[in-house]
C-alpha cells in the first residue's frame, strides 16, 4: 500500500518531470507496485559533480581542499521555483593531498536565508563563503547548502509565493531529499547538523524543534517533497529572529528604555503596553532556571540573563584579553566589577552600555506594515499583514479586529517555541546556540528562552553570547567544528 503522501508525490512527480533537473534516472525502489520500477525524480546522482579545489584558512593554517561539487539539485518533485528550491552538496575528497572518505561524515546543512528573503545557491561555482561551511569542509564533513523561497517573490499575477511558511517548508523538503537519498548521497543522513544566521537562525531553530511534525504535511505534499524524515540531529542557530508573535513584547521588555540611534526615545506608551504583555507570555513558558534559580518570570529574568548569559560572556572576553587590554577595557567600563576572574554588573548598566536600540516600536509588527515580518506574513496579492492583535488593533483603531483566519496556523508553523511547547518528539537533541550581546535586532530573551526551554526538555545545549558582538557575530567557528565532531561521534 502506498501512503497518501507517496501517491501525491508520484502524481506530482510525473507531472513535474519536465521541470525537474536531470538528476533522476535512478530507480525508485520504495512505492513501486508489483516490482515495477518507477523513475525517482528525487534520486541523487553520485556521478554528477565537478571537482573543485579551494584554499581554506583554518587555525591549523591554510588547507588545500579538493571536493566534489554537486550543483543546483532540485529537491522537490513539483517545484514552484527551481532557482530557490535547489541545493548544492560539497563533499571533501582530499585535504592537503591526503584523500578523505566523507561517505559517513556528518552533513552540515547550512541555509543562506537572511531577512526572510529568497535565497538561491543555484548559480554558485562552489561552496559558499561562510566560515562554518568552509571549516566544516576542511574538517572532512559534507556540506549541503539549500536555497529557499522568501518573502519578496511575486509571480506575474502579483501573487506572493515565498511568504510564510514557504521558507521552512522548503528547508524541510531539502532535509527530506537528503534523507531519502541515504546511501546515495555522501555523508551520514542521520547526522544532519542544521545551521543559519538571523532569519536563517530562526529557520534553523525551527528545523531543530519541528522535526517530523505532521503540521507541515500538506505543504510538503503539494511540493512533491520526499517521503522521508525531516528531523535533524543537531541545530546551530545564530542570532535567531524567532518567536515572532511574541517578539514585540520581548523587545520592549529588553530594550524598551534604550534610545534610538537618533537619541530619541520610542513611544513609551506603546513600549510599556507591549512590555506588560511580556509578563504573561514569560509566565506561560513555565521555565526553570539553572542552578536552583527556580521559576523564571518577567520580574527575575533580568537577573537570570545577567547571571546565566551576560556575566559568563564578559568573563570569557576579559579572560582572553592580554593584561594590558583587560585593564584598558575595565577602566573604560567601570560599571563592570572584575574580581578573581569573575565579572559582575547590573542589567541596567549593561543596557546603558549597549546604547542605541536598532528598531523602533513595535519592532516586528510595525503599525505601518513596513517591517520584514509584515511582508513575511503576506498572502496572495497582499504584500504585508499584521500578525499580532496588538498592532492590528492599534493600527486599524478597531478594538475587536481579528487576525485573518489563515494566520494563526502560519504563525505557529514559523515559531520554534510553539513546537517546544508541544514537546515535539522529532526535535533535535543537540544544540549550539549563539548571539552577540550588542545584537538589538531582537530581544536577547529570544536566545535565552530558546536555550532554557531546550534545557528544560533535557536537550544537550551549548549556549554562549559573544561579548559586545553585533548582529550576525560568529567568533568561535573552530569550536563549532569540534563540537560537531563530538556530538556526532565523528572522530578523525
Ligand atoms: C534579519 C534581521 C532582522 O532584524 C529581522 O527582523 C529579520 C531578519 C536578518 O538579518 O536575517
XYZ file of C-alpha atoms and ligand atoms in Angstrom:
503
model
C 0.000 0.000 0.000
C 1.238 3.429 -0.831
C 0.906 6.074 1.780
C -1.101 9.056 0.711
C 1.952 11.280 0.646
C 3.805 8.860 -1.627
C 0.917 8.784 -4.067
C 0.707 12.536 -4.111
C 4.397 12.624 -4.756
C 4.206 10.108 -7.609
C 1.452 12.047 -9.281
C 3.117 15.364 -8.669
C 6.450 13.929 -9.709
C 5.098 12.666 -13.004
C 3.570 15.992 -13.804
C 6.716 17.811 -12.837
C 9.275 15.772 -14.751
C 9.981 18.378 -17.432
C 10.995 20.978 -14.873
C 12.970 18.677 -12.624
C 16.694 18.892 -13.203
C 18.274 15.930 -14.930
C 19.229 14.308 -11.657
C 16.698 11.472 -11.981
C 17.203 8.328 -13.997
C 17.745 6.213 -10.953
C 15.320 3.563 -9.761
C 12.864 4.461 -7.087
C 12.536 1.290 -5.097
C 10.022 2.385 -2.449
C 6.459 2.717 -3.609
C 6.840 0.752 -6.812
C 3.894 -1.550 -7.384
C 4.351 -5.267 -8.067
C 8.078 -4.951 -8.645
C 7.661 -2.433 -11.430
C 10.333 0.243 -11.408
C 9.326 3.849 -11.190
C 11.762 6.585 -12.072
C 12.534 8.583 -8.961
C 12.682 12.300 -9.686
C 14.331 12.772 -6.302
C 17.231 10.333 -6.717
C 20.650 11.865 -6.059
C 23.106 11.096 -8.867
C 26.523 10.469 -7.253
C 28.266 10.825 -10.638
C 27.073 14.291 -11.462
C 29.695 16.576 -9.961
C 32.548 18.850 -10.820
C 35.825 18.732 -8.927
C 36.889 21.962 -7.275
C 39.979 22.838 -5.256
C 39.992 25.733 -2.832
C 42.182 27.083 -0.058
C 40.554 27.209 3.355
C 42.164 29.124 6.195
C 41.925 27.247 9.499
C 43.518 27.567 12.942
C 45.982 24.918 11.713
C 46.980 27.047 8.724
C 45.802 27.104 5.123
C 44.482 23.852 3.716
C 44.078 22.919 0.056
C 40.730 21.167 -0.092
C 39.652 19.234 -3.172
C 35.957 18.480 -3.194
C 33.156 17.188 -5.351
C 30.617 19.902 -6.025
C 27.057 18.782 -6.787
C 25.269 21.829 -8.035
C 21.685 23.084 -8.146
C 19.881 19.834 -7.416
C 16.141 20.406 -7.318
C 14.976 18.907 -4.029
C 11.227 18.616 -4.660
C 9.413 16.760 -7.426
C 6.930 19.541 -8.037
C 8.890 22.763 -7.647
C 7.346 26.217 -7.647
C 10.662 27.883 -8.477
C 13.779 25.792 -9.129
C 16.053 28.789 -8.615
C 15.261 28.604 -4.902
C 14.137 25.016 -4.331
C 17.515 23.504 -5.055
C 20.618 22.712 -3.086
C 24.348 22.264 -3.543
C 26.343 19.492 -1.924
C 30.110 19.700 -1.358
C 32.000 16.521 -0.493
C 35.659 16.700 0.540
C 37.884 14.201 -1.282
C 41.397 15.334 -0.375
C 42.855 17.729 2.157
C 46.425 18.876 1.523
C 46.814 15.974 -0.877
C 45.650 13.297 1.576
C 42.446 11.614 0.499
C 39.481 11.692 2.858
C 36.427 9.458 2.931
C 33.390 11.573 3.755
C 30.870 8.847 2.967
C 29.869 8.602 6.650
C 30.768 12.111 7.758
C 28.270 14.484 9.386
C 26.396 16.766 6.997
C 26.393 20.480 7.765
C 23.109 21.776 6.388
C 23.778 25.482 6.077
C 20.923 27.659 4.929
C 21.635 31.032 3.365
C 18.485 32.872 4.394
C 18.793 36.494 5.543
C 15.973 38.886 6.246
C 13.400 36.206 5.360
C 14.409 36.993 1.770
C 14.589 34.423 -1.026
C 17.933 32.639 -1.120
C 19.383 30.806 -4.069
C 22.540 28.743 -4.343
C 21.756 27.661 -7.916
C 24.423 29.833 -9.573
C 27.256 29.183 -7.138
C 30.547 27.979 -8.599
C 31.457 26.179 -5.406
C 30.905 26.104 -1.671
C 29.739 29.418 -0.222
C 31.921 31.955 1.552
C 30.534 31.381 5.066
C 33.135 30.404 7.629
C 31.170 27.464 9.063
C 30.637 25.621 5.749
C 34.269 26.190 4.772
C 35.698 24.989 8.073
C 33.330 22.017 8.010
C 34.601 21.026 4.563
C 38.218 21.398 5.718
C 37.365 19.145 8.694
C 36.183 16.427 6.307
C 32.444 16.978 6.688
C 29.883 17.082 3.887
C 28.230 20.464 3.367
C 24.720 20.909 1.957
C 23.662 24.447 1.044
C 19.963 24.717 0.265
C 18.152 27.652 -1.241
C 14.627 28.520 -0.138
C 11.787 30.753 -1.221
C 11.489 34.068 0.555
C 9.030 36.815 1.288
C 9.587 39.117 -1.713
C 8.954 36.590 -4.510
C 5.978 37.615 -6.647
C 4.623 35.868 -9.739
C 3.337 37.500 -12.935
C -0.117 37.917 -11.358
C 1.294 39.800 -8.409
C 0.889 36.823 -6.079
C 3.444 36.382 -3.296
C 4.691 32.813 -3.334
C 7.529 32.861 -0.844
C 5.806 34.142 2.297
C 5.239 32.050 5.439
C 5.598 29.165 5.739
C 7.388 28.717 2.376
C 10.974 29.029 3.644
C 10.641 26.405 6.383
C 8.672 24.081 4.122
C 11.448 24.321 1.528
C 14.207 23.662 4.045
C 12.315 20.660 5.393
C 11.908 19.382 1.848
C 15.667 19.729 1.348
C 16.348 17.729 4.529
C 13.893 15.098 3.330
C 15.696 14.980 -0.012
C 18.987 14.166 1.714
C 17.449 11.535 3.970
C 15.568 9.996 1.062
C 18.956 9.591 -0.627
C 20.597 7.781 2.284
C 23.403 5.638 0.845
C 23.427 7.562 -2.438
C 24.332 10.993 -1.153
C 27.727 11.112 0.577
C 27.625 11.650 4.333
C 25.557 10.316 7.212
C 21.981 11.422 6.612
C 21.209 10.594 10.255
C 23.788 13.186 11.347
C 22.467 16.330 9.711
C 23.516 19.474 11.583
C 21.386 22.455 10.571
C 22.744 25.981 10.791
C 21.884 29.514 9.732
C 22.097 33.136 10.810
C 19.365 35.576 11.856
C 16.208 34.739 9.854
C 18.253 31.699 8.816
C 18.923 31.112 12.517
C 15.200 31.199 13.239
C 14.624 28.677 10.445
C 17.431 26.558 11.905
C 15.748 26.617 15.305
C 12.525 25.659 13.576
C 14.169 22.739 11.757
C 15.571 21.646 15.109
C 12.310 21.875 17.040
C 9.691 20.857 14.473
C 11.280 17.681 13.061
C 8.725 15.332 11.506
C 5.790 17.423 12.668
C 2.720 16.418 10.637
C 1.623 20.070 10.702
C 3.611 20.724 7.516
C 2.455 17.624 5.640
C 0.025 19.294 3.266
C 2.585 21.918 2.241
C 5.279 19.290 1.698
C 2.933 17.035 -0.274
C 1.998 19.908 -2.568
C 5.670 20.365 -3.469
C 6.252 16.660 -4.016
C 8.760 16.527 -1.166
C 10.372 13.159 -0.476
C 8.562 10.852 1.906
C 11.351 10.780 4.462
C 12.122 12.192 7.882
C 12.825 15.913 8.122
C 14.188 15.662 11.659
C 17.745 16.948 12.093
C 20.322 15.553 14.503
C 21.592 18.891 15.748
C 20.746 22.567 15.328
C 23.095 25.548 15.366
C 21.139 28.815 15.242
C 22.983 32.142 15.282
C 21.058 35.222 16.470
C 17.684 33.690 15.559
C 14.982 36.237 14.702
C 12.412 33.859 16.130
C 9.281 33.783 18.280
C 7.847 36.468 16.020
C 4.404 36.601 17.604
C 5.991 37.495 20.957
C 8.992 39.396 19.638
C 7.496 42.897 20.021
C 6.705 42.423 23.714
C 10.081 40.771 24.353
C 11.845 43.612 22.551
C 10.270 46.226 24.820
C 11.000 44.176 27.929
C 14.657 44.116 26.858
C 15.325 47.381 25.027
C 12.283 49.480 25.974
C 14.279 52.192 27.738
C 17.138 52.285 25.235
C 17.149 55.243 22.836
C 17.048 55.029 19.062
C 20.251 55.844 17.174
C 18.916 59.408 16.820
C 18.976 59.687 20.593
C 15.161 59.809 20.758
C 13.054 57.553 22.952
C 10.473 55.331 21.270
C 6.786 55.883 22.105
C 6.811 54.933 25.774
C 3.076 54.237 25.891
C 3.378 51.611 23.190
C 6.592 50.295 24.705
C 5.034 49.911 28.155
C 1.882 48.252 26.804
C 3.978 45.709 24.965
C 6.270 45.204 27.923
C 3.254 44.497 30.122
C 2.152 41.740 27.723
C 5.528 40.084 28.103
C 4.833 39.266 31.761
C 2.038 36.858 30.846
C 3.999 35.412 27.983
C 7.100 34.727 30.061
C 4.939 33.141 32.782
C 3.241 30.916 30.209
C 6.586 29.360 29.261
C 6.971 27.952 32.806
C 10.741 27.888 32.507
C 13.091 26.786 35.262
C 16.481 28.407 35.626
C 19.718 26.518 36.129
C 21.473 26.013 39.466
C 18.371 26.150 41.603
C 17.243 29.516 40.225
C 13.633 28.362 40.199
C 10.805 29.600 38.016
C 11.827 32.370 35.619
C 9.399 35.293 35.421
C 9.478 38.709 33.801
C 10.434 40.058 37.243
C 13.583 37.978 37.706
C 14.535 37.431 34.075
C 16.967 40.365 34.173
C 18.895 38.640 36.959
C 18.759 35.347 35.102
C 20.008 36.896 31.869
C 22.879 38.611 33.695
C 23.974 35.609 35.741
C 23.477 32.888 33.152
C 24.399 34.524 29.871
C 25.916 38.002 30.200
C 28.450 37.709 33.023
C 29.899 34.452 31.637
C 30.131 36.167 28.241
C 32.036 39.117 29.722
C 34.244 36.731 31.697
C 35.308 34.819 28.640
C 36.011 38.036 26.775
C 38.009 39.575 29.608
C 39.916 36.381 30.385
C 41.036 36.084 26.763
C 42.403 39.657 26.683
C 46.021 40.489 27.456
C 46.529 42.044 30.892
C 47.006 45.474 29.338
C 43.917 45.210 27.103
C 41.825 43.952 30.010
C 42.941 46.804 32.224
C 42.102 49.279 29.459
C 38.659 47.741 28.882
C 37.851 47.736 32.591
C 38.915 51.310 33.051
C 36.715 52.346 30.110
C 33.856 50.295 31.600
C 33.889 50.979 35.340
C 30.368 49.564 35.659
C 31.945 46.082 35.444
C 33.434 44.716 38.650
C 36.230 42.267 37.901
C 37.498 40.083 40.676
C 39.064 36.620 40.709
C 38.193 36.046 37.058
C 34.532 36.906 37.700
C 32.673 39.826 36.151
C 29.670 41.329 37.901
C 27.351 44.104 36.802
C 23.694 45.061 36.767
C 21.209 44.606 33.961
C 20.572 48.365 33.860
C 24.259 49.154 33.444
C 24.511 46.521 30.725
C 21.575 48.130 28.854
C 23.233 51.548 29.067
C 26.441 50.037 27.717
C 24.639 48.595 24.662
C 23.207 52.007 23.869
C 21.025 52.624 20.831
C 18.314 50.121 20.030
C 18.190 49.000 16.416
C 14.417 49.131 15.949
C 11.505 51.405 16.708
C 8.376 50.146 18.437
C 6.703 47.788 17.657
C 9.878 46.214 16.337
C 8.372 43.420 14.242
C 4.678 44.027 13.625
C 5.090 47.647 12.563
C 1.944 49.802 12.610
C 2.685 50.892 9.023
C 3.358 47.307 7.887
C 6.914 48.239 6.936
C 8.803 45.505 8.829
C 10.299 42.448 7.109
C 7.988 40.318 9.195
C 4.829 42.062 7.960
C 5.852 41.004 4.466
C 6.773 37.513 5.714
C 3.116 37.121 6.692
C 1.781 38.456 3.405
C -0.559 36.345 1.288
C -1.831 36.325 -2.270
C -1.510 39.827 -3.700
C -1.317 41.337 -0.194
C 2.333 42.191 0.428
C 2.159 42.675 4.178
C -0.162 41.943 7.074
C -0.367 42.368 10.817
C 0.299 39.184 12.726
C -0.321 40.379 16.290
C -3.652 41.522 17.684
C -1.927 44.423 19.399
C -0.604 46.029 16.216
C -3.644 45.109 14.156
C -5.993 46.794 16.624
C -3.795 49.816 17.235
C -3.184 50.364 13.538
C -6.804 49.950 12.479
C -8.368 51.581 15.523
C -10.731 48.599 15.671
C -10.510 47.129 19.154
C -12.272 43.935 18.111
C -10.368 43.282 14.875
C -9.293 39.675 14.348
C -6.302 38.271 12.511
C -7.027 36.771 9.111
C -8.214 33.190 9.563
C -5.181 31.582 7.925
C -2.671 33.392 10.130
C -2.740 31.556 13.478
C -1.572 28.338 11.858
C 1.148 30.051 9.810
C 2.387 31.927 12.859
C 2.729 28.614 14.727
C 4.472 26.963 11.778
C 7.094 29.749 11.905
C 7.724 29.559 15.661
C 10.229 27.136 17.222
C 8.842 27.930 20.694
C 5.479 26.602 19.580
C 6.994 23.196 18.811
C 8.898 23.176 22.106
C 5.610 23.887 23.840
C 4.223 20.777 22.131
C 7.335 18.820 23.215
C 7.526 17.713 19.603
C 9.216 14.294 19.732
C 11.162 14.818 16.490
C 13.197 17.680 17.970
C 16.996 17.733 17.786
C 18.729 16.665 20.990
C 21.946 18.655 20.409
C 22.080 22.436 20.193
C 24.788 25.058 19.738
C 23.215 28.491 20.152
C 24.949 31.846 19.768
C 24.199 35.546 19.656
C 26.019 38.814 20.340
C 25.385 40.850 23.488
C 25.062 44.029 21.380
C 22.559 42.492 18.967
C 19.355 44.525 19.274
C 17.821 43.151 16.077
C 15.699 41.205 18.539
C 15.445 40.705 22.295
C 18.248 38.731 23.932
C 15.475 36.785 25.652
C 14.759 35.044 22.345
C 18.002 33.109 22.693
C 17.672 32.929 26.471
C 14.206 31.411 26.323
C 15.046 29.089 23.434
C 18.108 27.707 25.233
C 16.327 27.431 28.577
C 13.282 25.723 27.045
C 15.563 23.203 25.378
C 17.472 22.612 28.618
C 14.196 22.143 30.487
C 13.271 19.459 27.943
C 16.564 17.660 28.577
C 18.432 18.667 25.412
C 22.207 18.986 25.241
C 22.613 22.765 24.854
C 25.881 24.603 24.286
C 24.817 28.242 24.518
C 27.011 31.321 24.682
C 26.777 35.026 23.945
C 29.629 36.876 22.235
C 30.558 39.837 24.398
C 29.958 43.129 22.554
C 29.145 41.049 19.459
C 26.859 42.669 16.861
C 24.056 41.041 14.887
C 25.467 38.077 12.948
C 28.632 37.637 15.041
C 30.409 34.282 14.862
C 33.557 34.314 16.969
C 34.120 30.625 17.675
C 33.658 28.710 14.421
C 36.514 26.266 15.214
C 34.711 25.387 18.456
C 31.587 24.603 16.460
C 33.528 22.256 14.190
C 34.976 20.438 17.215
C 31.522 20.310 18.818
C 30.025 18.736 15.684
C 32.727 16.085 15.794
C 31.952 15.392 19.425
C 28.156 15.197 19.282
C 28.069 13.196 16.040
C 30.780 10.822 17.245
C 32.794 11.609 14.146
C 36.391 11.354 15.317
C 39.011 11.506 12.672
C 17.061 39.664 9.905
C 17.251 40.787 10.674
C 16.162 41.378 11.276
O 16.307 42.467 12.053
C 14.879 40.847 11.096
O 13.842 41.455 11.685
C 14.712 39.701 10.329
C 15.799 39.112 9.741
C 18.233 39.019 9.259
O 19.348 39.582 9.351
O 18.082 37.931 8.679
